[in-house]
Amino acid sequence: MPETEVLSKKIIKIRKTLKQNQFEFAENCGISVETLSLIERKKADPRLSTIQKIAAYTGVLVSDLVDVGIIGYEMDCIYEIREDLIKDESGKNVKVYGIDVFRTVCMNKEILFSIPNIFVDYYRIQRLVNMCNENSVSVLHISDIIDDALLLE
């Protein structure tokens, strides 16, 4: 598989995992939406500086993005519950729960990204996080698992 196709698939999977459209992802990476679109459609070989910007935003190593030997964004991740306070319609503070996604690098945890405000039920998020950690769920599949869990509500 050509390098541009592998890079395209990796970037699309990461962007979808973050639940961002092309405009949001490009803006957060500091690149143009046109550049991102060309990369995702396999119409351009991006400059190293562009790949570095994508890597910096997503927390992925440049070598992981351009490694054609491994297709996808497969890595061991640690999932933890995040707790936030938001105001409801009446202005009262309400606890909501999400997930922080970490990877381990040289015995240290590095945060990859956060998915805030998924559940208001602590026990649902606790079961989801435990299941992800116990089954070593790939970061590529976390959005599908969350979607499935939300459908069960």
N, CA and C atoms as an extended XYZ file, in Angstrom:
459
Properties=species:S:1:pos:R:3:atomname:S:1:resname:S:1:resid:I:1 pbc="F F F"
N         0.854       -1.173        0.000 N   MET     1
C         0.000        0.000        0.000 CA  MET     1
C         0.902        1.239        0.000 C   MET     1
N         0.676        2.162       -0.921 N   PRO     2
C         1.518        3.355       -0.980 CA  PRO     2
C         1.451        4.168        0.310 C   PRO     2
N         2.533        4.899        0.559 N   GLU     3
C         2.629        5.682        1.794 CA  GLU     3
C         1.498        6.684        1.939 C   GLU     3
N         1.089        7.313        0.828 N   THR     4
C         0.019        8.318        0.922 CA  THR     4
C        -1.301        7.692        1.358 C   THR     4
N        -1.553        6.450        0.929 N   GLU     5
C        -2.796        5.782        1.320 CA  GLU     5
C        -2.793        5.423        2.805 C   GLU     5
N        -1.647        4.944        3.283 N   VAL     6
C        -1.526        4.594        4.700 CA  VAL     6
C        -1.689        5.844        5.561 C   VAL     6
N        -0.990        6.921        5.205 N   LEU     7
C        -1.087        8.170        5.963 CA  LEU     7
C        -2.516        8.695        5.939 C   LEU     7
N        -3.154        8.639        4.796 N   SER     8
C        -4.538        9.093        4.674 CA  SER     8
C        -5.443        8.327        5.626 C   SER     8
N        -5.333        6.998        5.632 N   LYS     9
C        -6.177        6.176        6.503 CA  LYS     9
C        -5.930        6.491        7.972 C   LYS     9
N        -4.684        6.678        8.349 N   LYS    10
C        -4.362        6.969        9.747 CA  LYS    10
C        -4.964        8.301       10.172 C   LYS    10
N        -4.818        9.310        9.334 N   ILE    11
C        -5.326       10.639        9.685 CA  ILE    11
C        -6.851       10.628        9.752 C   ILE    11
N        -7.499        9.970        8.813 N   ILE    12
C        -8.961        9.889        8.841 CA  ILE    12
C        -9.429        9.196       10.116 C   ILE    12
N        -8.788        8.081       10.480 N   LYS    13
C        -9.188        7.355       11.688 CA  LYS    13
C        -8.988        8.199       12.936 C   LYS    13
N        -7.875        8.900       13.010 N   ILE    14
C        -7.616        9.754       14.175 CA  ILE    14
C        -8.659       10.868       14.237 C   ILE    14
N        -8.915       11.508       13.102 N   ARG    15
C        -9.887       12.609       13.066 CA  ARG    15
C       -11.275       12.125       13.481 C   ARG    15
N       -11.670       10.966       12.991 N   LYS    16
C       -12.987       10.422       13.343 CA  LYS    16
C       -13.035       10.003       14.806 C   LYS    16
N       -11.939        9.490       15.324 N   THR    17
C       -11.880        9.141       16.745 CA  THR    17
C       -12.081       10.384       17.597 C   THR    17
N       -11.540       11.492       17.156 N   LEU    18
C       -11.701       12.760       17.869 CA  LEU    18
C       -13.059       13.412       17.592 C   LEU    18
N       -13.831       12.788       16.696 N   LYS    19
C       -15.167       13.290       16.331 CA  LYS    19
C       -15.115       14.729       15.826 C   LYS    19
N       -14.190       14.962       14.901 N   GLN    20
C       -14.046       16.292       14.322 CA  GLN    20
C       -14.244       16.211       12.816 C   GLN    20
N       -14.841       17.261       12.255 N   ASN    21
C       -14.922       17.324       10.802 CA  ASN    21
C       -13.581       17.844       10.277 C   ASN    21
N       -13.445       17.879        8.965 N   GLN    22
C       -12.168       18.300        8.387 CA  GLN    22
C       -11.803       19.728        8.787 C   GLN    22
N       -12.784       20.606        8.799 N   PHE    23
C       -12.498       22.006        9.147 CA  PHE    23
C       -11.965       22.117       10.573 C   PHE    23
N       -12.643       21.480       11.532 N   GLU    24
C       -12.210       21.540       12.933 CA  GLU    24
C       -10.823       20.942       13.102 C   GLU    24
N       -10.600       19.778       12.517 N   PHE    25
C        -9.324       19.092       12.660 CA  PHE    25
C        -8.203       19.919       12.051 C   PHE    25
N        -8.413       20.425       10.847 N   ALA    26
C        -7.390       21.240       10.184 CA  ALA    26
C        -7.064       22.483       11.007 C   ALA    26
N        -8.110       23.150       11.493 N   GLU    27
C        -7.904       24.350       12.301 CA  GLU    27
C        -7.107       24.035       13.565 C   GLU    27
N        -7.459       22.941       14.247 N   ASN    28
C        -6.752       22.557       15.467 CA  ASN    28
C        -5.307       22.155       15.202 C   ASN    28
N        -5.054       21.604       14.023 N   CYS    29
C        -3.683       21.218       13.667 CA  CYS    29
C        -2.859       22.409       13.175 C   CYS    29
N        -3.541       23.471       12.762 N   GLY    30
C        -2.819       24.635       12.221 CA  GLY    30
C        -2.470       24.466       10.749 C   GLY    30
N        -3.308       23.722       10.031 N   ILE    31
C        -3.116       23.552        8.597 CA  ILE    31
C        -4.406       23.953        7.893 C   ILE    31
N        -4.327       24.109        6.575 N   SER    32
C        -5.538       24.494        5.848 CA  SER    32
C        -6.423       23.275        5.617 C   SER    32
N        -7.708       23.530        5.519 N   VAL    33
C        -8.649       22.450        5.251 CA  VAL    33
C        -8.398       21.863        3.861 C   VAL    33
N        -7.909       22.689        2.943 N   GLU    34
C        -7.585       22.203        1.607 CA  GLU    34
C        -6.448       21.191        1.664 C   GLU    34
N        -5.430       21.488        2.477 N   THR    35
C        -4.299       20.564        2.635 CA  THR    35
C        -4.770       19.250        3.241 C   THR    35
N        -5.578       19.346        4.296 N   LEU    36
C        -6.090       18.133        4.932 CA  LEU    36
C        -6.922       17.314        3.950 C   LEU    36
N        -7.764       17.964        3.196 N   SER    37
C        -8.599       17.276        2.221 CA  SER    37
C        -7.750       16.550        1.180 C   SER    37
N        -6.715       17.205        0.700 N   LEU    38
C        -5.823       16.574       -0.286 CA  LEU    38
C        -5.118       15.351        0.305 C   LEU    38
N        -4.688       15.469        1.555 N   ILE    39
C        -4.025       14.338        2.217 CA  ILE    39
C        -5.001       13.185        2.371 C   ILE    39
N        -6.205       13.473        2.863 N   GLU    40
C        -7.188       12.419        3.096 CA  GLU    40
C        -7.659       11.769        1.796 C   GLU    40
N        -7.660       12.524        0.713 N   ARG    41
C        -8.077       11.962       -0.581 CA  ARG    41
C        -6.900       11.355       -1.337 C   ARG    41
N        -5.731       11.315       -0.694 N   LYS    42
C        -4.510       10.713       -1.262 CA  LYS    42
C        -4.050       11.454       -2.511 C   LYS    42
N        -4.281       12.762       -2.540 N   LYS    43
C        -3.918       13.577       -3.695 CA  LYS    43
C        -2.633       14.369       -3.471 C   LYS    43
N        -2.065       14.283       -2.261 N   ALA    44
C        -0.868       15.066       -1.967 CA  ALA    44
C         0.031       14.323       -0.989 C   ALA    44
N         1.307       14.500       -1.181 N   ASP    45
C         2.292       14.042       -0.200 CA  ASP    45
C         2.615       15.260        0.663 C   ASP    45
N         2.185       15.238        1.922 N   PRO    46
C         2.376       16.432        2.754 CA  PRO    46
C         3.834       16.659        3.108 C   PRO    46
N         4.142       17.904        3.372 N   ARG    47
C         5.475       18.268        3.856 CA  ARG    47
C         5.650       17.730        5.265 C   ARG    47
N         6.887       17.562        5.651 N   LEU    48
C         7.185       17.097        7.000 CA  LEU    48
C         6.605       18.058        8.033 C   LEU    48
N         6.663       19.353        7.765 N   SER    49
C         6.123       20.330        8.723 CA  SER    49
C         4.619       20.132        8.940 C   SER    49
N         3.898       19.727        7.893 N   THR    50
C         2.469       19.462        8.019 CA  THR    50
C         2.234       18.230        8.879 C   THR    50
N         3.004       17.184        8.636 N   ILE    51
C         2.883       15.964        9.437 CA  ILE    51
C         3.234       16.257       10.894 C   ILE    51
N         4.230       17.106       11.109 N   GLN    52
C         4.616       17.468       12.477 CA  GLN    52
C         3.485       18.217       13.181 C   GLN    52
N         2.783       19.080       12.474 N   LYS    53
C         1.659       19.804       13.075 CA  LYS    53
C         0.534       18.850       13.458 C   LYS    53
N         0.242       17.903       12.587 N   ILE    54
C        -0.802       16.921       12.881 CA  ILE    54
C        -0.389       16.081       14.081 C   ILE    54
N         0.866       15.663       14.098 N   ALA    55
C         1.374       14.850       15.209 CA  ALA    55
C         1.331       15.632       16.520 C   ALA    55
N         1.714       16.890       16.484 N   ALA    56
C         1.724       17.711       17.700 CA  ALA    56
C         0.315       17.864       18.261 C   ALA    56
N        -0.653       18.103       17.398 N   TYR    57
C        -2.025       18.272       17.876 CA  TYR    57
C        -2.598       16.974       18.433 C   TYR    57
N        -2.357       15.868       17.746 N   THR    58
C        -2.986       14.603       18.124 CA  THR    58
C        -2.220       13.842       19.190 C   THR    58
N        -0.967       14.222       19.444 N   GLY    59
C        -0.162       13.494       20.415 CA  GLY    59
C         0.410       12.206       19.861 C   GLY    59
N         0.373       12.059       18.560 N   VAL    60
C         0.907       10.878       17.891 CA  VAL    60
C         2.317       11.204       17.416 C   VAL    60
N         3.200       10.246       17.526 N   LEU    61
C         4.556       10.446       17.028 CA  LEU    61
C         4.541       10.535       15.506 C   LEU    61
N         5.401       11.391       14.963 N   VAL    62
C         5.520       11.495       13.504 CA  VAL    62
C         5.821       10.122       12.921 C   VAL    62
N         6.693        9.385       13.572 N   SER    63
C         7.050        8.055       13.070 CA  SER    63
C         5.848        7.120       13.035 C   SER    63
N         4.894        7.294       13.955 N   ASP    64
C         3.679        6.471       13.927 CA  ASP    64
C         2.784        6.848       12.748 C   ASP    64
N         2.765        8.129       12.405 N   LEU    65
C         1.937        8.559       11.282 CA  LEU    65
C         2.491        8.065        9.950 C   LEU    65
N         3.798        8.062        9.803 N   VAL    66
C         4.391        7.727        8.504 CA  VAL    66
C         4.875        6.289        8.423 C   VAL    66
N         4.734        5.520        9.496 N   ASP    67
C         5.162        4.125        9.491 CA  ASP    67
C         4.200        3.318        8.641 C   ASP    67
N         4.641        2.898        7.476 N   VAL    68
C         3.775        2.142        6.581 CA  VAL    68
C         3.702        0.676        6.966 C   VAL    68
N         4.519        0.247        7.884 N   GLY    69
C         4.494       -1.139        8.314 CA  GLY    69
C         3.315       -1.439        9.215 C   GLY    69
N         2.745       -0.443        9.853 N   ILE    70
C         1.614       -0.615       10.753 CA  ILE    70
C         0.478        0.244       10.242 C   ILE    70
N        -0.584       -0.408        9.825 N   ILE    71
C        -1.733        0.338        9.315 CA  ILE    71
C        -2.648        0.660       10.475 C   ILE    71
N        -3.016        1.901       10.580 N   GLY    72
C        -3.934        2.298       11.638 CA  GLY    72
C        -3.215        2.905       12.815 C   GLY    72
N        -3.955        3.281       13.759 N   TYR    73
C        -3.473        3.991       14.938 CA  TYR    73
C        -3.614        3.048       16.116 C   TYR    73
N        -2.898        1.912       16.029 N   GLU    74
C        -2.990        0.881       17.049 CA  GLU    74
C        -1.907        1.106       18.088 C   GLU    74
N        -2.294        1.286       19.302 N   MET    75
C        -1.331        1.404       20.392 CA  MET    75
C        -2.057        1.064       21.679 C   MET    75
N        -1.278        0.673       22.653 N   ASP    76
C        -1.879        0.388       23.947 CA  ASP    76
C        -2.243        1.701       24.619 C   ASP    76
N        -3.473        1.775       25.058 N   CYS    77
C        -3.954        2.995       25.697 CA  CYS    77
C        -4.493        2.666       27.076 C   CYS    77
N        -4.498        3.675       27.899 N   ILE    78
C        -5.096        3.586       29.221 CA  ILE    78
C        -6.244        4.583       29.219 C   ILE    78
N        -7.389        4.128       29.668 N   TYR    79
C        -8.576        4.961       29.703 CA  TYR    79
C        -8.893        5.292       31.153 C   TYR    79
N        -9.173        6.573       31.410 N   GLU    80
C        -9.523        7.008       32.759 CA  GLU    80
C       -10.757        7.897       32.693 C   GLU    80
N       -11.510        7.874       33.780 N   ILE    81
C       -12.713        8.701       33.870 CA  ILE    81
C       -12.307       10.149       34.100 C   ILE    81
N       -12.942       11.036       33.360 N   ARG    82
C       -12.774       12.465       33.625 CA  ARG    82
C       -14.100       12.993       34.140 C   ARG    82
N       -14.020       13.934       35.037 N   GLU    83
C       -15.216       14.505       35.655 CA  GLU    83
C       -15.217       16.002       35.389 C   GLU    83
N       -16.340       16.496       34.921 N   ASP    84
C       -16.490       17.920       34.649 CA  ASP    84
C       -17.791       18.413       35.262 C   ASP    84
N       -17.862       19.697       35.473 N   LEU    85
C       -19.100       20.331       35.911 CA  LEU    85
C       -19.597       21.217       34.784 C   LEU    85
N       -20.881       21.035       34.464 N   ILE    86
C       -21.506       21.927       33.490 CA  ILE    86
C       -22.780       22.471       34.111 C   ILE    86
N       -23.272       23.561       33.577 N   LYS    87
C       -24.511       24.147       34.073 CA  LYS    87
C       -25.674       23.630       33.230 C   LYS    87
N       -26.742       23.230       33.910 N   ASP    88
C       -27.928       22.793       33.188 CA  ASP    88
C       -28.757       24.023       32.804 C   ASP    88
N       -29.944       23.791       32.252 N   GLU    89
C       -30.791       24.889       31.770 CA  GLU    89
C       -31.159       25.864       32.877 C   GLU    89
N       -31.256       25.369       34.114 N   SER    90
C       -31.632       26.239       35.227 CA  SER    90
C       -30.428       26.927       35.868 C   SER    90
N       -29.232       26.627       35.374 N   GLY    91
C       -28.031       27.259       35.921 CA  GLY    91
C       -27.361       26.482       37.042 C   GLY    91
N       -27.915       25.307       37.381 N   LYS    92
C       -27.327       24.482       38.430 CA  LYS    92
C       -26.157       23.682       37.874 C   LYS    92
N       -25.124       23.501       38.710 N   ASN    93
C       -23.984       22.683       38.313 CA  ASN    93
C       -24.368       21.208       38.317 C   ASN    93
N       -23.985       20.514       37.257 N   VAL    94
C       -24.262       19.089       37.113 CA  VAL    94
C       -22.947       18.386       36.784 C   VAL    94
N       -22.672       17.262       37.457 N   LYS    95
C       -21.485       16.476       37.139 CA  LYS    95
C       -21.748       15.664       35.879 C   LYS    95
N       -20.777       15.704       34.976 N   VAL    96
C       -20.818       14.866       33.783 CA  VAL    96
C       -19.478       14.151       33.683 C   VAL    96
N       -19.487       13.019       33.006 N   TYR    97
C       -18.294       12.193       32.953 CA  TYR    97
C       -17.907       11.893       31.510 C   TYR    97
N       -16.617       11.822       31.322 N   GLY    98
C       -16.061       11.490       30.019 CA  GLY    98
C       -14.865       10.584       30.202 C   GLY    98
N       -14.035       10.541       29.178 N   ILE    99
C       -12.872        9.663       29.189 CA  ILE    99
C       -11.638       10.458       28.795 C   ILE    99
N       -10.551       10.264       29.548 N   ASP   100
C        -9.224       10.732       29.150 CA  ASP   100
C        -8.489        9.526       28.603 C   ASP   100
N        -7.859        9.695       27.457 N   VAL   101
C        -7.135        8.602       26.815 CA  VAL   101
C        -5.638        8.895       26.913 C   VAL   101
N        -4.925        7.953       27.507 N   PHE   102
C        -3.485        8.084       27.692 CA  PHE   102
C        -2.770        6.964       26.954 C   PHE   102
N        -1.524        7.199       26.623 N   ARG   103
C        -0.656        6.117       26.177 CA  ARG   103
C         0.557        6.122       27.087 C   ARG   103
N         1.190        4.990       27.198 N   THR   104
C         2.375        4.909       28.038 CA  THR   104
C         3.611        5.002       27.163 C   THR   104
N         4.515        5.856       27.586 N   VAL   105
C         5.779        6.037       26.888 CA  VAL   105
C         6.870        6.019       27.941 C   VAL   105
N         7.727        5.043       27.873 N   CYS   106
C         8.843        4.928       28.817 CA  CYS   106
C         8.361        5.033       30.264 C   CYS   106
N         7.344        4.252       30.591 N   MET   107
C         6.809        4.178       31.946 CA  MET   107
C         6.063        5.443       32.379 C   MET   107
N         5.869        6.401       31.505 N   ASN   108
C         5.117        7.622       31.814 CA  ASN   108
C         3.838        7.633       30.995 C   ASN   108
N         2.802        8.256       31.547 N   LYS   109
C         1.553        8.407       30.816 CA  LYS   109
C         1.558        9.749       30.098 C   LYS   109
N         1.184        9.716       28.822 N   GLU   110
C         0.999       10.936       28.033 CA  GLU   110
C        -0.453       10.969       27.595 C   GLU   110
N        -1.104       12.104       27.797 N   ILE   111
C        -2.497       12.194       27.365 CA  ILE   111
C        -2.541       12.362       25.852 C   ILE   111
N        -3.390       11.565       25.218 N   LEU   112
C        -3.602       11.684       23.777 CA  LEU   112
C        -4.733       12.661       23.497 C   LEU   112
N        -5.863       12.428       24.163 N   PHE   113
C        -7.002       13.327       24.001 CA  PHE   113
C        -8.049       13.007       25.056 C   PHE   113
N        -9.029       13.873       25.147 N   SER   114
C       -10.139       13.693       26.082 CA  SER   114
C       -11.447       13.690       25.318 C   SER   114
N       -12.370       12.904       25.834 N   ILE   115
C       -13.730       12.887       25.294 CA  ILE   115
C       -14.632       13.296       26.454 C   ILE   115
N       -14.987       14.570       26.545 N   PRO   116
C       -15.766       15.039       27.700 CA  PRO   116
C       -17.260       14.805       27.536 C   PRO   116
N       -17.948       14.859       28.669 N   ASN   117
C       -19.411       14.957       28.707 CA  ASN   117
C       -20.146       13.861       27.937 C   ASN   117
N       -19.808       12.601       28.240 N   ILE   118
C       -20.489       11.497       27.585 CA  ILE   118
C       -21.700       11.050       28.398 C   ILE   118
N       -21.511       10.883       29.707 N   PHE   119
C       -22.556       10.354       30.570 CA  PHE   119
C       -22.743       11.236       31.800 C   PHE   119
N       -23.933       11.175       32.379 N   VAL   120
C       -24.166       11.779       33.688 CA  VAL   120
C       -24.160       10.704       34.767 C   VAL   120
N       -24.217        9.449       34.352 N   ASP   121
C       -24.225        8.311       35.277 CA  ASP   121
C       -22.800        7.800       35.463 C   ASP   121
N       -22.269        7.972       36.663 N   TYR   122
C       -20.895        7.560       36.952 CA  TYR   122
C       -20.691        6.065       36.725 C   TYR   122
N       -21.650        5.256       37.078 N   TYR   123
C       -21.481        3.810       36.980 CA  TYR   123
C       -21.418        3.333       35.522 C   TYR   123
N       -22.119        4.017       34.643 N   ARG   124
C       -22.037        3.668       33.207 CA  ARG   124
C       -20.649        3.958       32.662 C   ARG   124
N       -20.108        5.119       32.992 N   ILE   125
C       -18.775        5.463       32.488 CA  ILE   125
C       -17.722        4.570       33.134 C   ILE   125
N       -17.937        4.219       34.399 N   GLN   126
C       -16.994        3.332       35.076 CA  GLN   126
C       -16.963        1.959       34.392 C   GLN   126
N       -18.124        1.426       34.059 N   ARG   127
C       -18.177        0.138       33.361 CA  ARG   127
C       -17.513        0.232       31.988 C   ARG   127
N       -17.755        1.323       31.286 N   LEU   128
C       -17.171        1.514       29.961 CA  LEU   128
C       -15.649        1.592       30.040 C   LEU   128
N       -15.142        2.387       30.963 N   VAL   129
C       -13.694        2.540       31.114 CA  VAL   129
C       -13.052        1.218       31.536 C   VAL   129
N       -13.668        0.523       32.483 N   ASN   130
C       -13.130       -0.776       32.912 CA  ASN   130
C       -13.086       -1.761       31.754 C   ASN   130
N       -14.140       -1.802       30.969 N   MET   131
C       -14.187       -2.708       29.827 CA  MET   131
C       -13.091       -2.368       28.812 C   MET   131
N       -12.886       -1.085       28.552 N   CYS   132
C       -11.850       -0.667       27.607 CA  CYS   132
C       -10.464       -1.067       28.102 C   CYS   132
N       -10.205       -0.853       29.376 N   ASN   133
C        -8.894       -1.202       29.925 CA  ASN   133
C        -8.692       -2.715       29.998 C   ASN   133
N        -9.712       -3.437       30.423 N   GLU   134
C        -9.586       -4.894       30.549 CA  GLU   134
C        -9.386       -5.570       29.197 C   GLU   134
N        -9.965       -5.012       28.154 N   ASN   135
C        -9.885       -5.620       26.823 CA  ASN   135
C        -8.857       -4.954       25.919 C   ASN   135
N        -8.055       -4.044       26.476 N   SER   136
C        -7.034       -3.334       25.700 CA  SER   136
C        -7.600       -2.790       24.397 C   SER   136
N        -8.676       -2.055       24.518 N   VAL   137
C        -9.343       -1.495       23.350 CA  VAL   137
C        -8.432       -0.494       22.658 C   VAL   137
N        -8.343       -0.621       21.351 N   SER   138
C        -7.554        0.308       20.549 CA  SER   138
C        -8.232        1.673       20.540 C   SER   138
N        -7.437        2.701       20.487 N   VAL   139
C        -7.977        4.056       20.443 CA  VAL   139
C        -8.814        4.266       19.176 C   VAL   139
N        -8.543        3.473       18.147 N   LEU   140
C        -9.336        3.565       16.926 CA  LEU   140
C       -10.778        3.139       17.135 C   LEU   140
N       -10.999        2.281       18.096 N   HIS   141
C       -12.333        1.727       18.295 CA  HIS   141
C       -13.114        2.392       19.422 C   HIS   141
N       -12.510        3.305       20.131 N   ILE   142
C       -13.173        3.895       21.289 CA  ILE   142
C       -14.443        4.644       20.884 C   ILE   142
N       -14.413        5.345       19.763 N   SER   143
C       -15.621        6.095       19.378 CA  SER   143
C       -16.761        5.141       19.032 C   SER   143
N       -16.447        3.995       18.404 N   ASP   144
C       -17.493        3.013       18.110 CA  ASP   144
C       -18.075        2.443       19.396 C   ASP   144
N       -17.226        2.176       20.364 N   ILE   145
C       -17.677        1.619       21.647 CA  ILE   145
C       -18.550        2.629       22.379 C   ILE   145
N       -18.151        3.887       22.355 N   ILE   146
C       -18.961        4.933       23.001 CA  ILE   146
C       -20.305        5.053       22.293 C   ILE   146
N       -20.300        5.030       20.961 N   ASP   147
C       -21.558        5.110       20.218 CA  ASP   147
C       -22.477        3.958       20.594 C   ASP   147
N       -21.910        2.753       20.684 N   ASP   148
C       -22.713        1.592       21.076 CA  ASP   148
C       -23.274        1.758       22.492 C   ASP   148
N       -22.450        2.263       23.406 N   ALA   149
C       -22.899        2.452       24.785 CA  ALA   149
C       -24.014        3.497       24.847 C   ALA   149
N       -23.922        4.526       24.050 N   LEU   150
C       -24.963        5.562       24.049 CA  LEU   150
C       -26.263        5.041       23.450 C   LEU   150
N       -26.169        4.133       22.498 N   LEU   151
C       -27.376        3.547       21.909 CA  LEU   151
C       -28.140        2.708       22.927 C   LEU   151
N       -27.419        2.167       23.908 N   LEU   152
C       -28.043        1.328       24.907 CA  LEU   152
C       -28.785        2.135       25.971 C   LEU   152
N       -28.602        3.445       25.985 N   GLU   153
C       -29.266        4.286       26.977 CA  GLU   153
C       -30.751        4.323       26.773 C   GLU   153
